[in-house]
mmCIF file of C-alpha atoms in Angstrom:
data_model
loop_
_atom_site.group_PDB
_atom_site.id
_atom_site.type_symbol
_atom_site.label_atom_id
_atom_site.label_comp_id
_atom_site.label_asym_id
_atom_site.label_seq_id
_atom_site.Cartn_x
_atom_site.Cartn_y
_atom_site.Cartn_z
ATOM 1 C CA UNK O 1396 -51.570 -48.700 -70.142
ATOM 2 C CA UNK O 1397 -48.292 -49.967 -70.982
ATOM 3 C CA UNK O 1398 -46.514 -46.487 -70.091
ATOM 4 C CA UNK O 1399 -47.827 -47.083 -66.528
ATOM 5 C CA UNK O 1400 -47.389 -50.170 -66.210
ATOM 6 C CA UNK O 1401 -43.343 -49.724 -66.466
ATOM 7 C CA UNK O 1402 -43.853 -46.523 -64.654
ATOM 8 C CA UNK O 1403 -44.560 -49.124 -61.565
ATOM 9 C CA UNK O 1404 -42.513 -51.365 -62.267
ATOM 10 C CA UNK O 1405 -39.375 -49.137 -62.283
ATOM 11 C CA UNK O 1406 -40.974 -47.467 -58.915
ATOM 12 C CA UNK O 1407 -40.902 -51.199 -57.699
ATOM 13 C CA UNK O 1408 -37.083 -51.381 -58.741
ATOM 14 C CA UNK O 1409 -36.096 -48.216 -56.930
ATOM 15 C CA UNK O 1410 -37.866 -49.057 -53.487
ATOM 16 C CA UNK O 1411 -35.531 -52.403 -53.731
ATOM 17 C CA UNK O 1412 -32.716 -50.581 -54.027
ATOM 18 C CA UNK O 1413 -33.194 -48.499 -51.592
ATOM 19 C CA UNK O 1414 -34.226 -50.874 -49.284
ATOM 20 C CA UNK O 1415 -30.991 -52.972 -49.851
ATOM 21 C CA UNK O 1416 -28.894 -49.628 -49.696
ATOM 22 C CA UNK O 1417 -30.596 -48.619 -46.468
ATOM 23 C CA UNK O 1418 -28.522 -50.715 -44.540
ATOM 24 C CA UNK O 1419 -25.427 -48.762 -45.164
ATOM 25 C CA UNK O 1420 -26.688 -45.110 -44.753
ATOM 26 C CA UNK O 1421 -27.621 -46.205 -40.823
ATOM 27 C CA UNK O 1422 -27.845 -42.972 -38.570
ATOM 28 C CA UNK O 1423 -24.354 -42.633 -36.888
ATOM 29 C CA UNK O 1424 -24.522 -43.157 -32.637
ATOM 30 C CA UNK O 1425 -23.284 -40.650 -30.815
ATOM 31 C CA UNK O 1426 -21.480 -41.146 -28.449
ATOM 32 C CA UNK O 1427 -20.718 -39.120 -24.998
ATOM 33 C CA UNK O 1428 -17.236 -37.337 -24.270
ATOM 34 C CA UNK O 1429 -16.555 -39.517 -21.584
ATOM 35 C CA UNK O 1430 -17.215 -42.771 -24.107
ATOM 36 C CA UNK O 1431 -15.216 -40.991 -26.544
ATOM 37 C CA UNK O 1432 -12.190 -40.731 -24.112
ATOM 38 C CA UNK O 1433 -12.039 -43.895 -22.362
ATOM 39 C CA UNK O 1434 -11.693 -45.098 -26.349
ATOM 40 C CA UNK O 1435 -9.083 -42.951 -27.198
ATOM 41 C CA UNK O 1436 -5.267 -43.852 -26.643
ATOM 42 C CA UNK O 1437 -2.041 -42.270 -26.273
ATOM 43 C CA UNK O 1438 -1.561 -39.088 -28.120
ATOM 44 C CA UNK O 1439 -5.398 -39.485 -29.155
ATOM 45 C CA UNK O 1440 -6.430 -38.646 -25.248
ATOM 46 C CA UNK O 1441 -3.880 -35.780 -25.251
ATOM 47 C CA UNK O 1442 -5.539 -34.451 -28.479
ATOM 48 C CA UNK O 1443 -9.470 -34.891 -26.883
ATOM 49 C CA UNK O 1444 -8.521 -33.584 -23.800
ATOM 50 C CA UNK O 1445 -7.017 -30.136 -25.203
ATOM 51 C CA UNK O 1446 -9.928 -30.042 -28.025
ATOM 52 C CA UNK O 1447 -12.615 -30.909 -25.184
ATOM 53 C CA UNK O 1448 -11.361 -29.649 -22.187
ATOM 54 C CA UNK O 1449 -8.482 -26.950 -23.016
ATOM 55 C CA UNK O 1450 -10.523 -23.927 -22.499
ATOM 56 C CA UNK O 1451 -11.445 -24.919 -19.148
ATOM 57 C CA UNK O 1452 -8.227 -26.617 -17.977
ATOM 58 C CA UNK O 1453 -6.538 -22.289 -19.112
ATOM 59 C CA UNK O 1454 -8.887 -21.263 -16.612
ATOM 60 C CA UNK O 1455 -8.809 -22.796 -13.808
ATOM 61 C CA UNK O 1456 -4.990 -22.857 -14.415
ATOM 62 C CA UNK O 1457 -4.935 -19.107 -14.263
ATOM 63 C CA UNK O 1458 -7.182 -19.052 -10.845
ATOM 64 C CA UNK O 1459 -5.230 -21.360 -9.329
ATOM 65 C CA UNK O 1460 -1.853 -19.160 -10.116
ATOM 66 C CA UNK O 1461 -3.867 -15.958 -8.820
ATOM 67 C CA UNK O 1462 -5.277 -17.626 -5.368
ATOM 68 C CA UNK O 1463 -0.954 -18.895 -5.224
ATOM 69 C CA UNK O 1464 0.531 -15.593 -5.502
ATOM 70 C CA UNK O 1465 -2.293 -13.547 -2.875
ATOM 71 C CA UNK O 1466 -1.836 -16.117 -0.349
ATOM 72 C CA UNK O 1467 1.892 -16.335 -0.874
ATOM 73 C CA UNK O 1468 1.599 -11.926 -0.697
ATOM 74 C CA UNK O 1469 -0.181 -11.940 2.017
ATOM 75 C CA UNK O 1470 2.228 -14.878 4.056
ATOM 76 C CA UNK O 1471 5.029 -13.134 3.339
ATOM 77 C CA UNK O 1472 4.482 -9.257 2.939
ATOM 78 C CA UNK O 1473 5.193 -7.045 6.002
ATOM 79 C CA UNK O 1474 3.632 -4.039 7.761
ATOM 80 C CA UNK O 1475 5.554 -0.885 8.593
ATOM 81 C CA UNK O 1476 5.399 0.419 11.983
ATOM 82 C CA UNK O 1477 7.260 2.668 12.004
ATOM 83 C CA UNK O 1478 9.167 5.089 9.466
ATOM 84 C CA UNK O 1479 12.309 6.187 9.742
ATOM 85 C CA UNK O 1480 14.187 9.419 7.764
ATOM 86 C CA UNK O 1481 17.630 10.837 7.839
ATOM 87 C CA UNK O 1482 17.959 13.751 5.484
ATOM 88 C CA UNK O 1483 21.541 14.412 3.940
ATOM 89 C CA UNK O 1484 22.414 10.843 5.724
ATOM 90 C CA UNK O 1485 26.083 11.195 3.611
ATOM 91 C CA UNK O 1486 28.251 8.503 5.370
ATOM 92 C CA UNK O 1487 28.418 4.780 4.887
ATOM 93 C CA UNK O 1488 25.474 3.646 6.645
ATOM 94 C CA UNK O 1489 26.491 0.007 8.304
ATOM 95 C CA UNK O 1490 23.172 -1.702 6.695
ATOM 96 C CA UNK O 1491 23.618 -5.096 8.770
ATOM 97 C CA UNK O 1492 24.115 -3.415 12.106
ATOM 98 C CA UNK O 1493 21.373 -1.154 11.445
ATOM 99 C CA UNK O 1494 19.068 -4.386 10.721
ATOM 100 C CA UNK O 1495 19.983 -5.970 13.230
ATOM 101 C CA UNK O 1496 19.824 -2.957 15.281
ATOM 102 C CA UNK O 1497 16.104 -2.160 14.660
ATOM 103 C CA UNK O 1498 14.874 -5.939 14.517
ATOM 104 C CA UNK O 1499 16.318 -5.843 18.157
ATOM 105 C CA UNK O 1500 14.362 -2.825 18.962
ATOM 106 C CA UNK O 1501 11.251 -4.592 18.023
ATOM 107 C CA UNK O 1502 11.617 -7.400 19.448
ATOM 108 C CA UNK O 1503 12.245 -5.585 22.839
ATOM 109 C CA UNK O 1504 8.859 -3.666 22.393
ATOM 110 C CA UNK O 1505 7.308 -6.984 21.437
ATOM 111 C CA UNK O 1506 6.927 -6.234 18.003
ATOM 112 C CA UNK O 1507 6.853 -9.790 15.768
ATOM 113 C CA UNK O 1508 9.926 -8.606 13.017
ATOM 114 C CA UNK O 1509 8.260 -11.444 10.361
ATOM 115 C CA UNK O 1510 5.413 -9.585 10.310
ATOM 116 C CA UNK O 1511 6.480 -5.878 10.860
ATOM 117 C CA UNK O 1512 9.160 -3.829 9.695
ATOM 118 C CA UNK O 1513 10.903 -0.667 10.534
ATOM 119 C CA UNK O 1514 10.963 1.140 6.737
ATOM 120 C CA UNK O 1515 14.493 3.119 6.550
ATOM 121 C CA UNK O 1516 14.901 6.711 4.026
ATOM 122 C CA UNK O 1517 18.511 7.592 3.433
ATOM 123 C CA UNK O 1518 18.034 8.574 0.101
ATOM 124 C CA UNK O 1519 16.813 12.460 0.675
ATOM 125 C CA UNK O 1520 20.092 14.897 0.226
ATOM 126 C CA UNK O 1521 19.556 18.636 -0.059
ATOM 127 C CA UNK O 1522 22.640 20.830 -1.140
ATOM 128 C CA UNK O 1523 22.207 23.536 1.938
ATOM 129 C CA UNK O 1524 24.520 25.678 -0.453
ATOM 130 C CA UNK O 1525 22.287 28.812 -1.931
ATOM 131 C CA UNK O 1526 24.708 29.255 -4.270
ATOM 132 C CA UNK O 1527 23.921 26.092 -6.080
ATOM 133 C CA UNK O 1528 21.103 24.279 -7.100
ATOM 134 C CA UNK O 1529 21.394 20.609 -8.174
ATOM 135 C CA UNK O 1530 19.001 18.185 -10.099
ATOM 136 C CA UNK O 1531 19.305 16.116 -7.202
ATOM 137 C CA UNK O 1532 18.180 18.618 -4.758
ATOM 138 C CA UNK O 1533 15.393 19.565 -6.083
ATOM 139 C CA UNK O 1534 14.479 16.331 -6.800
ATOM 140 C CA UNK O 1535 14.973 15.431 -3.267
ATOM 141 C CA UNK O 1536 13.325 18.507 -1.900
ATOM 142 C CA UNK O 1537 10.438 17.693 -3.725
ATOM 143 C CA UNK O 1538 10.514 13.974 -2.248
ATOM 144 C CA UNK O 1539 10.909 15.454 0.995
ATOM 145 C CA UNK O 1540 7.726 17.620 0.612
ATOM 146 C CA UNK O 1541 6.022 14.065 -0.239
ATOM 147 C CA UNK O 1542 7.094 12.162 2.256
ATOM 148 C CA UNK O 1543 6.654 14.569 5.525
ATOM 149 C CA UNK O 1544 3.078 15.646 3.388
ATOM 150 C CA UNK O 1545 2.098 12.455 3.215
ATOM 151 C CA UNK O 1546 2.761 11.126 6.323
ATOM 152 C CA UNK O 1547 5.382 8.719 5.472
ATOM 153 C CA UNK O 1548 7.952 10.052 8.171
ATOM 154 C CA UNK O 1549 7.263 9.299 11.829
ATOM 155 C CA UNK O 1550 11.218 10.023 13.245
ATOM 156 C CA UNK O 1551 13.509 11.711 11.285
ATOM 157 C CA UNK O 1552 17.136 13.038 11.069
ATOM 158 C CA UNK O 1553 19.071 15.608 9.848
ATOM 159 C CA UNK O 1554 22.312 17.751 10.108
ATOM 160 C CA UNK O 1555 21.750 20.636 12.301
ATOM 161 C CA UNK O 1556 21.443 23.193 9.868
ATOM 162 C CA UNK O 1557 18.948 21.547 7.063
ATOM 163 C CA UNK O 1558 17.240 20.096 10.685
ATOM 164 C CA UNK O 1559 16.201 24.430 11.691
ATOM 165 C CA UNK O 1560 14.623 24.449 8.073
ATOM 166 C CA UNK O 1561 12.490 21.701 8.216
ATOM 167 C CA UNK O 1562 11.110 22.592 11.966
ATOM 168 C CA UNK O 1563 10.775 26.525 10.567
ATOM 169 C CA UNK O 1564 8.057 24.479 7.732
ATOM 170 C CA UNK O 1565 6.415 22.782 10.617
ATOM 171 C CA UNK O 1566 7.791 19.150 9.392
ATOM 172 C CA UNK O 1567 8.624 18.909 13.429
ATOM 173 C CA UNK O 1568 6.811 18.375 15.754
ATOM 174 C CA UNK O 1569 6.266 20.097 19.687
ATOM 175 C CA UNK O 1570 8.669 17.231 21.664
ATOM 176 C CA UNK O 1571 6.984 19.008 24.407
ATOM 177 C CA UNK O 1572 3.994 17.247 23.745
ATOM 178 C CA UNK O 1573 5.658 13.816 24.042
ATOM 179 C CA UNK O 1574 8.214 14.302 26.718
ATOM 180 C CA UNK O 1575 7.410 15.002 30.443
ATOM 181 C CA UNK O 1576 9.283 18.654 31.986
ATOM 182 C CA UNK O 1577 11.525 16.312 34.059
ATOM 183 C CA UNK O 1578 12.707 14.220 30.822
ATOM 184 C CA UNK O 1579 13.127 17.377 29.298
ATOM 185 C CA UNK O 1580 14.729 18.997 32.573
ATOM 186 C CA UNK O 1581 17.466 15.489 32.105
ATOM 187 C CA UNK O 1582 18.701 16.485 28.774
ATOM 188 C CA UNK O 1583 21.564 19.291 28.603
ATOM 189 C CA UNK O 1584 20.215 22.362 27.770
ATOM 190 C CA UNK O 1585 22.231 23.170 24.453
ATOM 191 C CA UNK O 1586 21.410 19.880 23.254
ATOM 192 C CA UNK O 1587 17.750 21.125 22.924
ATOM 193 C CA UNK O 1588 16.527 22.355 19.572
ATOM 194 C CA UNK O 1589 14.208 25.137 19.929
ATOM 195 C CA UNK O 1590 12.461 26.969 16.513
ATOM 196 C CA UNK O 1591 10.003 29.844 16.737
ATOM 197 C CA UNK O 1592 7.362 28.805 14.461
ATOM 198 C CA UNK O 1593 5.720 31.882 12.148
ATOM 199 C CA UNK O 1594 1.764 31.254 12.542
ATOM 200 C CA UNK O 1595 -0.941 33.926 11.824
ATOM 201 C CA UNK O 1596 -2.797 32.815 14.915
ATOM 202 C CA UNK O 1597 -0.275 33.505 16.966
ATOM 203 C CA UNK O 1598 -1.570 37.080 17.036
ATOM 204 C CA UNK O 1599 -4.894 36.093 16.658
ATOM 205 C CA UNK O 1600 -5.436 35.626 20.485
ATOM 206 C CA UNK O 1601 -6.083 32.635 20.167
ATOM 207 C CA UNK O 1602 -4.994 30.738 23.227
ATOM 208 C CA UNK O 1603 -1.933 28.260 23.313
ATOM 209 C CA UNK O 1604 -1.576 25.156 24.647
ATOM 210 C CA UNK O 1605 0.931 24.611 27.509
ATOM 211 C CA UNK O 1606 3.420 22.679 25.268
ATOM 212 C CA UNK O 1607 3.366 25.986 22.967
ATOM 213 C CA UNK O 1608 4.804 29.575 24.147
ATOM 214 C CA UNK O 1609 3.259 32.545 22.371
ATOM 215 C CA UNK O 1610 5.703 35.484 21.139
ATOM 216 C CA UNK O 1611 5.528 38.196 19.308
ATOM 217 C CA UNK O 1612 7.354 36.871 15.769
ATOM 218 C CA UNK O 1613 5.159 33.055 16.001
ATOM 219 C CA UNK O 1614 5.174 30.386 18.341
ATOM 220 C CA UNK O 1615 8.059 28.786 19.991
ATOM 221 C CA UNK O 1616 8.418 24.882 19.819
ATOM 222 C CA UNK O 1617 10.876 22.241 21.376
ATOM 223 C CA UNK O 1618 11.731 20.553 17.673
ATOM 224 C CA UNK O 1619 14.492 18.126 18.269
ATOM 225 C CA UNK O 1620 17.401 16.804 20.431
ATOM 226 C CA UNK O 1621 20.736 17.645 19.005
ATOM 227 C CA UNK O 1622 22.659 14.014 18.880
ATOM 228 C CA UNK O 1623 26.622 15.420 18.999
ATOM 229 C CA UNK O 1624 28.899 13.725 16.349
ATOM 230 C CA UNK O 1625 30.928 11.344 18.927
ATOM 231 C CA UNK O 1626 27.421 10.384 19.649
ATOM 232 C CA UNK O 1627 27.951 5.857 19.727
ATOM 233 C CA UNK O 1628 24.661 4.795 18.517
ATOM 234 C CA UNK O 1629 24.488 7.159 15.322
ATOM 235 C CA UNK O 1630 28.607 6.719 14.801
ATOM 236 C CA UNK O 1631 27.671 3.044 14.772
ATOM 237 C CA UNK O 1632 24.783 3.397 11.776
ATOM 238 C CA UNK O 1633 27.273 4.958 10.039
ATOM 239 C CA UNK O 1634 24.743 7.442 8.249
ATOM 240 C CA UNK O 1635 26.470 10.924 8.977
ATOM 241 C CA UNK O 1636 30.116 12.037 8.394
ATOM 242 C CA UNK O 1637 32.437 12.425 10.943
ATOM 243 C CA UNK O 1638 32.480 15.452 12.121
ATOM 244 C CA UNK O 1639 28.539 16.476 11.441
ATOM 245 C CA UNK O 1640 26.211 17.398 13.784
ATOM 246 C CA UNK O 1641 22.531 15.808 13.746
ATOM 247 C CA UNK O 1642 19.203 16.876 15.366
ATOM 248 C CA UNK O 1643 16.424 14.335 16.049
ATOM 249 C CA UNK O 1644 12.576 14.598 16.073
ATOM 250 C CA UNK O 1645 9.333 13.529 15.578
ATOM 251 C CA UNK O 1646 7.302 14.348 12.266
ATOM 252 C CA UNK O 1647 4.642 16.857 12.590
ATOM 253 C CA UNK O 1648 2.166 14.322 10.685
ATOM 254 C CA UNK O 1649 3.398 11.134 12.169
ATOM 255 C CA UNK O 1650 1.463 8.150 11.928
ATOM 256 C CA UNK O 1651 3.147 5.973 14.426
ATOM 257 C CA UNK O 1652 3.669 8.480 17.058
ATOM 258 C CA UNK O 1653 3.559 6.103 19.907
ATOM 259 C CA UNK O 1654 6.973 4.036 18.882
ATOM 260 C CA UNK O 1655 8.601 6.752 17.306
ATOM 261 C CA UNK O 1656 8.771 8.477 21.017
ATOM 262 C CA UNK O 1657 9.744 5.094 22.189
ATOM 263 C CA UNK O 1658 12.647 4.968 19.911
ATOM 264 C CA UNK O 1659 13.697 8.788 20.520
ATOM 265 C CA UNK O 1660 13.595 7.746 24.414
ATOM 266 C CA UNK O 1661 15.721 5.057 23.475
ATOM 267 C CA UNK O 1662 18.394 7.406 21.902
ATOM 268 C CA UNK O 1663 18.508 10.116 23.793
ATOM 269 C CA UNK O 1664 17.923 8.516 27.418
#
């Protein structure tokens, strides 16, 4: 009787304690993010912000860098209308008449030059010597085969005798089909370029068209205007030698056909 009798009592003794304890141990209030911050100071903000918020503040940071740089791209990028190639272009070209030159020329055909741009290839040289055979050339001639392939040339250059190459591996094309008989009829006759084109339907009697004349060895094409070497406008670009003859015409797989005859016009006529 005795044993339970302290067995309450000391039951009695711990409830008091921890009732008076209870007091201490209180359940902690939480309190929101927002509470949290509007408490914190100085550095202590700083610290809550990057802990809380860091993550979120990256990303949008990172968005806000991509939607920058597209709509700065797309505000300041330019369109090429028209492509422009001079093969074994050896001279000094004069890079701020030719600029100049060409931003004048699109102006004229009303062609906005801070949105559009005429893109410029002086870079393709081919050693015409058989004898020799360059890292450079090949290099080039393989660049040559991916920019006329590709349709990446829409007028292009070239001395006379690397000009009857090309045309002979159809990189011209017919100027017959751009200019009319009496433009043609205007220009002196050796100044036109004219290359007899190997094709297996030639014989296949298939018939031509009127800008193409059917022979025996392929078909005959007008392929380019021979531009002399006192010729102003190219001494002026500076691209060729003195001395060097160049032939103009228009790429067989032009893409901007229209303004590349407008620009031939303009340098021939």
């Amino acid at each position: 009787m005795e044993e339970l009798h302290n067995h309450t009592k000391n039951a009695e003794k711990f409830k008091s304690a921890l009732d008076e304890d209870a007091s201490i141990y209180q359940q902690r209030e939480e309190k929101s993010a927002r509470e949290r911050l509007a408490e914190a100071h100085g550095w202590e903000k700083v610290e809550f912000i990057g802990e809380y918020y860091g993550i979120a503040i990256l990303i949008a940071v990172i968005v806000l860098v991509v939607v920058i740089q597209f709509a700065y791209g797309r505000l300041t990028s330019t369109n090429t209308v028209l492509n422009v190639v001079a093969v074994n272009a050896a001279g000094e070209a004069d890079e701020e008449y030719e600029a100049s030159w060409f931003a004048e020329f699109l102006e004229e055909n009303d062609i906005n030059t801070s949105k559009n741009e005429v893109n410029i290839n002086r870079t393709l040289y081919i050693d015409t010597d058989e004898t020799t055979t360059s890292y450079g050339t090949v290099y080039s001639t393989e660049s040559l085969v991916t920019v006329f392939g590709t349709g990446s040339a829409d007028l292009f250059f070239a001395n006379d005798e690397y000009f009857e190459t090309m045309a002979s591996l159809q990189y011209a094309g017919n100027l017959e089909t751009y200019l009319t008989e009496e433009e043609i009829a205007s220009i002196d006759e050796d100044r036109l370029v004219y290359i007899t084109i190997v094709d297996e339907d030639a014989d296949s009697g298939e018939e031509q068209s009127d800008a193409e004349e059917a022979s025996e060895e392929g078909v005959t094409i007008l392929a380019g205007i021979r531009l002399y070497d006192d010729d102003e406008w190219l001494n002026d670009l500076g691209w060729y030698t003195e001395g060097v003859d160049v032939t103009v015409g228009i790429a067989s797989l032009a893409e901007n056909e229209e303004l590349a005859v407008t620009l031939l016009k303009e340098i021939i006529f």
